[in-house]
Coordinates of C-alpha atoms and ligand atoms in Angstrom, one line a residue:
X11 CA 48.9 -18.5 -2.0
X12 CA 47.3 -15.6 -0.2
X13 CA 43.8 -14.4 0.0
X14 CA 41.9 -13.4 -3.1
X15 CA 39.9 -10.2 -2.8
X16 CA 37.0 -10.3 -5.2
X17 CA 36.3 -6.8 -6.6
X18 CA 33.7 -5.4 -8.9
X19 CA 33.3 -6.9 -12.3
X20 CA 35.1 -10.1 -11.6
X21 CA 38.6 -8.7 -11.5
X22 CA 40.6 -9.8 -8.4
X23 CA 43.5 -8.7 -6.4
X24 CA 45.9 -11.2 -5.0
X25 CA 47.0 -10.6 -1.5
X26 CA 50.3 -12.3 -1.5
X27 CA 51.2 -11.3 2.0
X28 CA 48.4 -12.1 4.4
X29 CA 50.1 -10.3 7.3
X30 CA 49.5 -7.0 5.5
X31 CA 45.7 -7.3 5.9
X32 CA 44.2 -5.0 8.6
X33 CA 41.7 -6.1 11.1
X34 CA 38.2 -4.8 10.5
X35 CA 35.0 -4.4 12.5
X36 CA 34.1 -7.9 11.2
X37 CA 37.0 -9.4 13.1
X38 CA 36.0 -8.5 16.6
X39 CA 33.3 -9.1 19.1
X40 CA 30.9 -6.2 19.0
X41 CA 27.6 -7.2 20.6
X42 CA 26.9 -4.9 23.6
X43 CA 30.1 -2.9 23.1
X44 CA 30.4 0.9 22.9
X45 CA 32.3 1.4 19.7
X46 CA 34.1 4.7 19.1
X47 CA 34.2 5.3 15.4
X48 CA 36.4 8.0 13.8
X49 CA 34.5 9.1 10.7
X50 CA 35.2 11.8 8.1
X51 CA 32.2 14.1 8.3
X52 CA 34.2 17.1 7.1
X53 CA 31.4 18.1 4.7
X54 CA 30.6 21.4 3.0
X55 CA 27.8 23.4 4.8
X56 CA 25.6 26.0 3.3
X57 CA 23.1 28.1 5.3
X58 CA 23.4 25.8 8.3
X59 CA 22.7 22.6 6.3
X60 CA 24.9 19.9 4.9
X61 CA 25.4 20.9 1.2
X62 CA 26.9 17.5 0.1
X63 CA 26.2 14.4 2.1
X64 CA 28.5 12.0 0.1
X65 CA 30.8 11.5 3.1
X66 CA 27.9 10.7 5.4
X67 CA 26.6 8.2 2.9
X68 CA 30.1 6.7 2.7
X69 CA 30.1 5.9 6.4
X70 CA 26.6 4.3 6.4
X71 CA 27.7 0.7 5.7
X72 CA 30.0 0.7 8.8
X73 CA 27.4 2.4 11.0
X74 CA 24.7 0.0 9.9
X75 CA 26.9 -3.0 10.3
X76 CA 27.9 -2.0 13.9
X77 CA 24.3 -1.3 14.9
X78 CA 23.0 -4.5 13.5
X79 CA 25.8 -6.3 15.4
X80 CA 24.5 -4.8 18.6
X81 CA 26.9 -1.9 19.3
X82 CA 26.2 1.5 20.7
X83 CA 28.0 4.1 18.6
X84 CA 30.1 7.1 19.6
X85 CA 31.1 9.0 16.4
X86 CA 33.8 11.5 16.2
X87 CA 34.9 13.8 13.4
X88 CA 36.5 17.1 12.6
X89 CA 34.8 19.8 10.5
X90 CA 36.6 22.7 8.8
X91 CA 39.4 24.6 10.4
X92 CA 38.2 26.1 13.7
X93 CA 41.9 26.4 14.7
X94 CA 41.5 25.0 18.2
X95 CA 38.6 27.2 19.2
X96 CA 34.8 26.7 19.6
X97 CA 33.3 28.2 16.5
X98 CA 29.5 28.0 16.3
X99 CA 29.5 27.8 12.4
X100 CA 31.6 24.7 12.6
X101 CA 29.4 22.8 14.9
X102 CA 28.5 19.3 13.8
X103 CA 24.8 20.0 14.5
X104 CA 23.8 20.0 10.8
X105 CA 25.7 16.7 10.4
X106 CA 23.8 15.1 13.3
X107 CA 20.5 16.1 11.7
X108 CA 21.3 14.9 8.2
X109 CA 22.9 11.6 9.4
X110 CA 19.7 11.0 11.5
X111 CA 17.7 11.4 8.3
X112 CA 19.9 9.0 6.4
X113 CA 19.9 6.4 9.1
X114 CA 16.2 6.8 9.9
X115 CA 16.9 7.2 13.6
X116 CA 18.0 9.8 16.1
X117 CA 21.6 11.0 16.2
X118 CA 22.3 12.9 19.4
X119 CA 25.0 15.6 19.2
X120 CA 27.1 15.9 22.4
X121 CA 27.8 19.4 23.6
X122 CA 31.6 18.7 23.5
X123 CA 34.0 15.9 22.5
X124 CA 35.5 15.4 25.9
X125 CA 34.5 16.1 29.5
X126 CA 32.3 14.8 32.2
X127 CA 29.0 15.6 30.6
X128 CA 30.0 13.7 27.4
X129 CA 31.3 10.8 29.5
X130 CA 28.0 10.6 31.2
X131 CA 26.1 10.6 27.9
X132 CA 28.4 7.9 26.5
X133 CA 27.9 5.8 29.7
X134 CA 24.2 5.8 29.3
X135 CA 24.1 4.7 25.6
X136 CA 22.2 1.5 24.8
X137 CA 22.9 -0.8 21.9
X138 CA 21.8 0.8 18.6
X139 CA 21.9 4.4 19.9
X140 CA 24.2 6.9 18.3
X141 CA 26.1 9.8 19.9
X142 CA 28.0 12.2 17.7
X143 CA 30.8 14.1 19.5
X144 CA 31.2 17.8 18.8
X145 CA 34.0 18.9 16.4
X146 CA 37.3 17.5 17.5
X147 CA 39.2 20.5 16.2
X148 CA 37.6 22.8 18.7
X149 CA 40.6 21.6 20.7
X150 CA 44.2 22.3 19.5
X151 CA 45.1 19.0 21.2
X152 CA 43.5 17.1 18.4
X153 CA 45.9 18.2 15.7
X154 CA 48.8 18.3 18.1
X155 CA 48.1 14.5 18.8
X156 CA 48.1 15.3 22.5
X157 CA 48.3 12.1 24.6
X158 CA 46.0 13.2 27.4
X159 CA 43.3 14.3 24.9
X160 CA 43.6 11.0 23.1
X161 CA 43.3 9.1 26.4
X162 CA 40.1 11.0 27.2
X163 CA 38.6 10.3 23.9
X164 CA 39.5 6.6 24.2
X165 CA 37.9 6.5 27.6
X166 CA 34.5 7.1 26.0
X167 CA 34.3 3.7 24.4
X168 CA 35.5 0.1 24.5
X169 CA 36.5 -0.6 20.9
X170 CA 37.9 1.8 18.3
X171 CA 37.2 1.7 14.6
X172 CA 38.7 4.1 12.1
X173 CA 36.6 4.7 9.0
X174 CA 38.1 8.2 8.2
X175 CA 40.4 7.5 5.3
X176 CA 40.3 11.2 4.3
X177 CA 42.0 12.0 7.7
X178 CA 44.4 9.1 7.8
X179 CA 47.4 11.0 6.4
X180 CA 47.5 13.0 9.5
X181 CA 48.8 11.7 12.9
X182 CA 46.1 13.3 15.1
X183 CA 44.8 12.3 18.5
X184 CA 41.6 10.7 17.0
X185 CA 43.5 8.9 14.2
X186 CA 46.7 7.9 15.7
X187 CA 47.2 8.9 19.4
X188 CA 44.0 7.1 20.5
X189 CA 45.2 3.7 19.5
X190 CA 47.7 3.7 22.3
X191 CA 44.8 3.8 24.8
X192 CA 42.4 1.2 23.4
X193 CA 42.6 -2.6 23.5
X194 CA 42.3 -2.9 19.8
X195 CA 42.1 -0.6 16.8
X196 CA 40.3 -1.9 13.7
X197 CA 39.2 -0.4 10.4
X198 CA 35.7 0.4 9.3
X199 CA 34.3 -0.9 6.0
X200 CA 35.0 2.2 4.0
X201 CA 38.5 2.3 5.3
X202 CA 38.9 -1.3 4.5
X203 CA 38.0 -0.6 0.8
X204 CA 40.3 2.4 0.6
X205 CA 43.2 0.3 2.0
X206 CA 42.5 -2.5 -0.4
X207 CA 42.7 -0.3 -3.4
X208 CA 44.9 2.6 -2.5
X209 CA 47.4 0.8 -0.4
X210 CA 47.6 -2.9 -1.4
X211 CA 46.5 -2.8 -5.0
X212 CA 49.1 -0.1 -5.7
X213 CA 51.9 -1.9 -3.8
X214 CA 51.3 -5.2 -5.5
X215 CA 49.6 -4.2 -8.7
X216 CA 48.4 -6.6 -11.4
X217 CA 50.4 -5.7 -14.5
X218 CA 50.5 -4.0 -16.8
X219 CA 50.1 -1.1 -14.3
X220 CA 49.4 2.3 -15.8
X221 CA 49.2 5.6 -14.0
X222 CA 47.3 8.6 -15.5
X223 CA 48.2 11.9 -14.0
X224 CA 46.8 15.3 -14.8
X225 CA 45.5 18.4 -13.0
X226 CA 46.8 21.9 -12.8
X227 CA 50.2 21.6 -11.3
X228 CA 53.4 19.6 -11.2
X229 CA 54.4 21.2 -7.9
X230 CA 51.8 19.3 -5.8
X231 CA 52.6 16.0 -7.4
X232 CA 56.4 15.8 -7.7
X233 CA 56.6 13.0 -5.1
X234 CA 53.8 11.1 -6.9
X235 CA 55.5 11.4 -10.3
X236 CA 58.8 10.2 -8.9
X237 CA 57.4 7.3 -6.9
X238 CA 55.1 6.1 -9.7
X239 CA 57.8 6.3 -12.4
X240 CA 59.6 3.4 -10.6
X241 CA 56.5 1.4 -10.1
X242 CA 54.4 1.6 -13.3
X243 CA 54.7 0.1 -16.7
X244 CA 53.6 3.3 -18.2
X245 CA 53.0 6.8 -16.9
X246 CA 50.6 9.0 -18.9
X247 CA 50.6 12.7 -18.2
X248 CA 48.0 15.2 -19.3
X249 CA 46.3 18.3 -18.0
X250 CA 48.0 21.6 -17.0
X251 CA 51.1 19.9 -15.8
X252 CA 52.1 18.6 -19.2
X253 CA 53.0 22.1 -20.4
X254 CA 55.8 22.4 -17.9
X255 CA 57.1 19.2 -19.4
X256 CA 56.8 20.5 -23.0
X257 CA 58.7 23.6 -21.9
X258 CA 61.4 21.4 -20.4
X259 CA 61.6 19.6 -23.8
X260 CA 62.3 23.0 -25.5
X261 CA 58.8 23.4 -27.0
X262 CA 56.9 26.7 -27.3
X263 CA 53.8 26.6 -25.0
X264 CA 52.2 30.0 -25.6
X265 CA 50.0 31.1 -22.7
X266 CA 49.7 27.6 -21.2
X267 CA 50.2 26.9 -17.6
X268 CA 53.9 27.0 -16.7
X269 CA 55.6 26.4 -13.4
X270 CA 59.1 27.8 -13.9
X271 CA 60.4 26.3 -10.6
X272 CA 59.4 22.8 -11.7
X273 CA 61.3 22.9 -15.0
X274 CA 64.3 21.3 -13.5
X275 CA 62.3 18.4 -12.0
X276 CA 60.5 18.0 -15.3
X277 CA 63.9 17.8 -17.0
X278 CA 65.2 15.2 -14.5
X279 CA 62.1 13.1 -15.0
X280 CA 62.5 13.2 -18.8
X281 CA 66.2 12.2 -18.5
X282 CA 65.4 9.4 -16.2
X283 CA 62.9 7.9 -18.5
X284 CA 65.2 8.3 -21.5
X285 CA 68.0 6.5 -19.6
X286 CA 65.9 3.7 -18.4
X287 CA 63.7 3.2 -21.4
X288 CA 60.6 3.4 -19.2
X289 CA 57.4 4.4 -20.8
X290 CA 56.3 8.0 -20.3
X291 CA 53.5 9.2 -22.5
X292 CA 52.9 13.0 -22.8
X293 CA 50.2 14.4 -25.0
X294 CA 51.1 14.6 -28.7
X295 CA 48.3 17.1 -29.5
X296 CA 46.2 19.6 -27.6
X297 CA 43.2 21.8 -27.7
X298 CA 44.4 25.4 -27.4
X299 CA 42.1 28.3 -26.7
X300 CA 42.3 32.1 -26.9
X301 CA 41.7 32.2 -23.2
X302 CA 40.2 30.2 -20.3
X303 CA 36.5 31.0 -21.2
X304 CA 33.8 28.7 -22.6
X305 CA 33.2 31.1 -25.6
X306 CA 36.9 31.4 -26.4
X307 CA 38.0 30.5 -29.9
X308 CA 39.7 27.0 -29.9
X309 CA 41.8 24.8 -32.3
X310 CA 43.5 21.5 -32.2
X311 CA 47.3 21.6 -32.7
X312 CA 50.2 19.3 -32.5
X313 CA 52.3 19.9 -29.3
X314 CA 54.9 21.3 -31.6
X315 CA 52.6 24.0 -32.9
X316 CA 51.5 25.9 -29.9
X317 CA 52.0 29.6 -30.5
X318 CA 52.0 32.8 -28.5
X319 CA 48.6 34.0 -27.3
X320 CA 47.1 30.4 -27.2
X321 CA 46.6 28.4 -24.0
X322 CA 46.5 24.6 -23.8
X323 CA 43.1 23.6 -22.2
X324 CA 42.7 19.9 -23.1
X325 CA 44.4 16.9 -24.6
X326 CA 43.7 16.6 -28.4
X327 CA 42.0 13.7 -30.2
X328 CA 45.1 11.8 -31.1
X329 CA 46.3 11.8 -27.5
X330 CA 42.8 10.6 -26.3
X331 CA 43.2 7.6 -28.6
X332 CA 46.7 7.0 -27.5
X333 CA 45.8 7.1 -23.8
X334 CA 42.6 5.1 -24.4
X335 CA 44.6 2.4 -26.2
X336 CA 47.3 2.2 -23.4
X337 CA 44.6 2.0 -20.7
X338 CA 42.7 -0.7 -22.6
X339 CA 45.8 -3.0 -22.3
X340 CA 46.3 -2.3 -18.6
X341 CA 45.2 -4.6 -15.7
X342 CA 45.5 -1.9 -13.1
X343 CA 45.0 1.8 -13.7
X344 CA 45.3 4.6 -11.2
X345 CA 44.2 8.1 -12.1
X346 CA 44.7 11.4 -10.4
X347 CA 44.0 14.7 -12.1
X348 CA 41.7 15.8 -14.9
X349 CA 43.3 15.9 -18.4
X350 CA 41.8 19.3 -19.2
X351 CA 39.9 22.2 -17.8
X352 CA 36.9 20.0 -17.4
X353 CA 34.8 22.6 -15.5
X354 CA 34.2 24.2 -18.9
X355 CA 32.2 21.8 -21.1
X356 CA 34.0 22.6 -24.3
X357 CA 37.3 21.7 -22.6
X358 CA 36.0 18.5 -20.9
X359 CA 36.1 16.0 -23.9
X360 CA 39.6 14.7 -23.3
X361 CA 38.9 13.8 -19.7
X362 CA 35.5 12.3 -20.7
X363 CA 36.8 10.2 -23.6
X364 CA 39.7 8.7 -21.6
X365 CA 37.3 8.2 -18.8
X366 CA 35.0 6.3 -21.1
X367 CA 37.8 4.0 -22.2
X368 CA 38.7 3.3 -18.6
X369 CA 35.0 2.6 -17.8
X370 CA 34.8 0.2 -20.7
X371 CA 37.9 -1.7 -19.6
X372 CA 36.7 -1.9 -16.1
X373 CA 33.3 -3.2 -17.2
X374 CA 34.9 -5.8 -19.4
X375 CA 36.5 -7.1 -16.2
X376 CA 40.0 -6.8 -17.4
X377 CA 41.0 -3.7 -15.5
X378 CA 40.9 -2.5 -12.0
X379 CA 40.4 1.3 -12.0
X380 CA 41.3 3.3 -9.0
X381 CA 40.5 7.0 -8.9
X382 CA 42.1 9.5 -6.5
X383 CA 41.6 13.3 -6.2
X384 CA 38.5 15.4 -5.6
X385 CA 38.5 17.1 -9.0
X386 CA 39.0 13.8 -10.8
X387 CA 36.1 12.3 -9.0
X388 CA 34.0 15.4 -9.8
X389 CA 35.0 15.2 -13.5
X390 CA 33.9 11.5 -13.7
X391 CA 30.7 12.2 -11.9
X392 CA 30.0 15.1 -14.4
X393 CA 30.6 12.6 -17.2
X394 CA 28.3 10.1 -15.6
X395 CA 31.1 7.5 -15.3
X396 CA 31.5 7.1 -11.5
X397 CA 29.5 3.9 -11.2
X398 CA 31.7 2.1 -13.8
X399 CA 35.0 2.6 -11.9
X400 CA 36.3 -0.1 -9.4
X401 CA 37.0 2.4 -6.7
X402 CA 36.8 6.2 -6.3
X403 CA 38.7 7.3 -3.2
X404 CA 37.0 9.5 -0.7
X405 CA 40.3 11.0 0.5
X406 CA 41.9 13.7 -1.6
X407 CA 45.1 14.4 0.3
X408 CA 45.3 10.9 1.7
X409 CA 45.0 9.3 -1.7
X410 CA 47.7 11.5 -3.1
X411 CA 50.0 10.5 -0.3
X412 CA 49.4 6.8 -1.1
X413 CA 50.3 7.5 -4.7
X414 CA 53.6 9.0 -3.4
X415 CA 54.3 5.7 -1.6
X416 CA 53.7 7.1 1.9
X417 CA 52.5 5.0 4.8
X418 CA 49.6 6.8 6.3
X419 CA 49.8 7.1 10.1
X420 CA 46.1 6.5 10.5
X421 CA 46.4 3.3 8.5
X422 CA 49.6 2.2 10.2
X423 CA 47.8 2.5 13.5
X424 CA 45.2 -0.1 12.7
X425 CA 46.0 -3.6 14.0
X426 CA 47.0 -6.3 11.5
X427 CA 45.2 -9.6 11.1
X428 CA 46.8 -12.2 13.2
X429 CA 48.7 -9.5 15.1
Ligands
ADP525 P1 42.5 16.4 -8.1 O1 41.6 17.3 -7.2 O2 41.7 15.4 -8.8 O3 43.8 15.9 -7.4 P2 43.9 18.7 -9.2 O4 43.3 19.6 -8.1 O5 45.3 18.4 -9.2 O6 43.0 17.4 -9.3 O7 43.6 19.4 -10.6 C1 42.3 19.8 -11.0 C2 42.4 21.1 -11.8 O8 43.3 21.0 -12.9 C3 41.0 21.4 -12.4 O9 40.5 22.6 -11.8 C4 41.3 21.7 -13.9 O10 40.6 22.8 -14.4 C5 42.8 21.9 -13.9 N1 43.4 21.7 -15.2 C6 43.4 20.6 -15.9 N2 44.0 20.8 -17.1 C7 44.4 22.0 -17.2 C8 45.0 22.9 -18.1 N3 45.4 22.4 -19.3 N4 45.3 24.2 -17.8 C9 44.9 24.6 -16.6 N5 44.3 23.9 -15.7 C10 44.0 22.6 -15.9
MG526 MG1 41.9 19.3 -6.6

């Protein structure tokens, strides 16, 4: 019998293999230590200010925990794509300011992320103080995972904690290389949650396990579809990607989104499901519009009745009921991709209604709901359903790679418990 992880609403995840658990900041001696924390502060900026501080808030539990445990903090992050050069607009200065406000104490921005001056600043830190290193990607060595650069970063602190799930799918100096130069690499509290849900809950799901996929394109999610097909009890597909499947089934799709070069993959997926008797649910009806605008004329049609000049923009009411019913019987649901063009209110109902069914199942305590993908998270927030889900991932690309079964290098680099 392994550990039981209690999650929201009384549902639990059995951890059958204790060895898989990663060490966290709770497992190590911290008092008096200088802790290097890789955070994901890659936030949107507008007019020199942080436009959305969700990612900063996401790191607060780890930062507060470490400070209360008596650590001095050296934070490091990337921001944007400065392509290995110092770009003033991509300085972390606005982040230092906003983080200071959120923590209610000063966050000093270092003038650089490596070098003697920074080393001196790090040396002088006392417990509770916070130093934020300047943008890691001002150096091409960061993305190149340069060993010397990683060694210099590592030299700034004594303990390394990674709380940047959103950057864990890349083997960069601050996420992977650095662990070869520190005595121990542990996860932060946000990373711990992400690993719990996106890694372990998906590898050993409580069944029935249902995946819900949507979004615009098949092309970005081929690996996800293929991996999940073998894993899940049912795969539900909606959104723009369903029309390529309809086309592959020989249906007319009018002006709906079509990816010609994915038709073959879609055909293979359909064949595979047929052969194996696995459960793949595609929409049975859709909302079609005379164009992608809010004021466009719309109608609900069976998937067999889409005609030229009309574009599929949402799943229809029968499909919503079908998906809601299937989700209601699941014990684990993972969802990536909105089921319609949710940005337009009149095309958002399908995503919202299925979201409501998942929220209700989660609140009943019978279902663990795991959400990946930036647009999916935005759609649920727009529908006011975020608080009802078990876990909403903070990492777009990283969560998608987990759904494709990949081992993230930044996660692999974290020490295992008992290891
Ligand atoms: P995520 O960011 O959650 O991974 P994606 O980026 O894959 O999701 O997909 C989100 C986009 O898919 C949204 O912009 C939405 O408008 C679009 N989309 C959903 N359904 C359709 C559709 N029927 N036709 C065109 N685009 C769609
Ligand atoms: Mg997206």
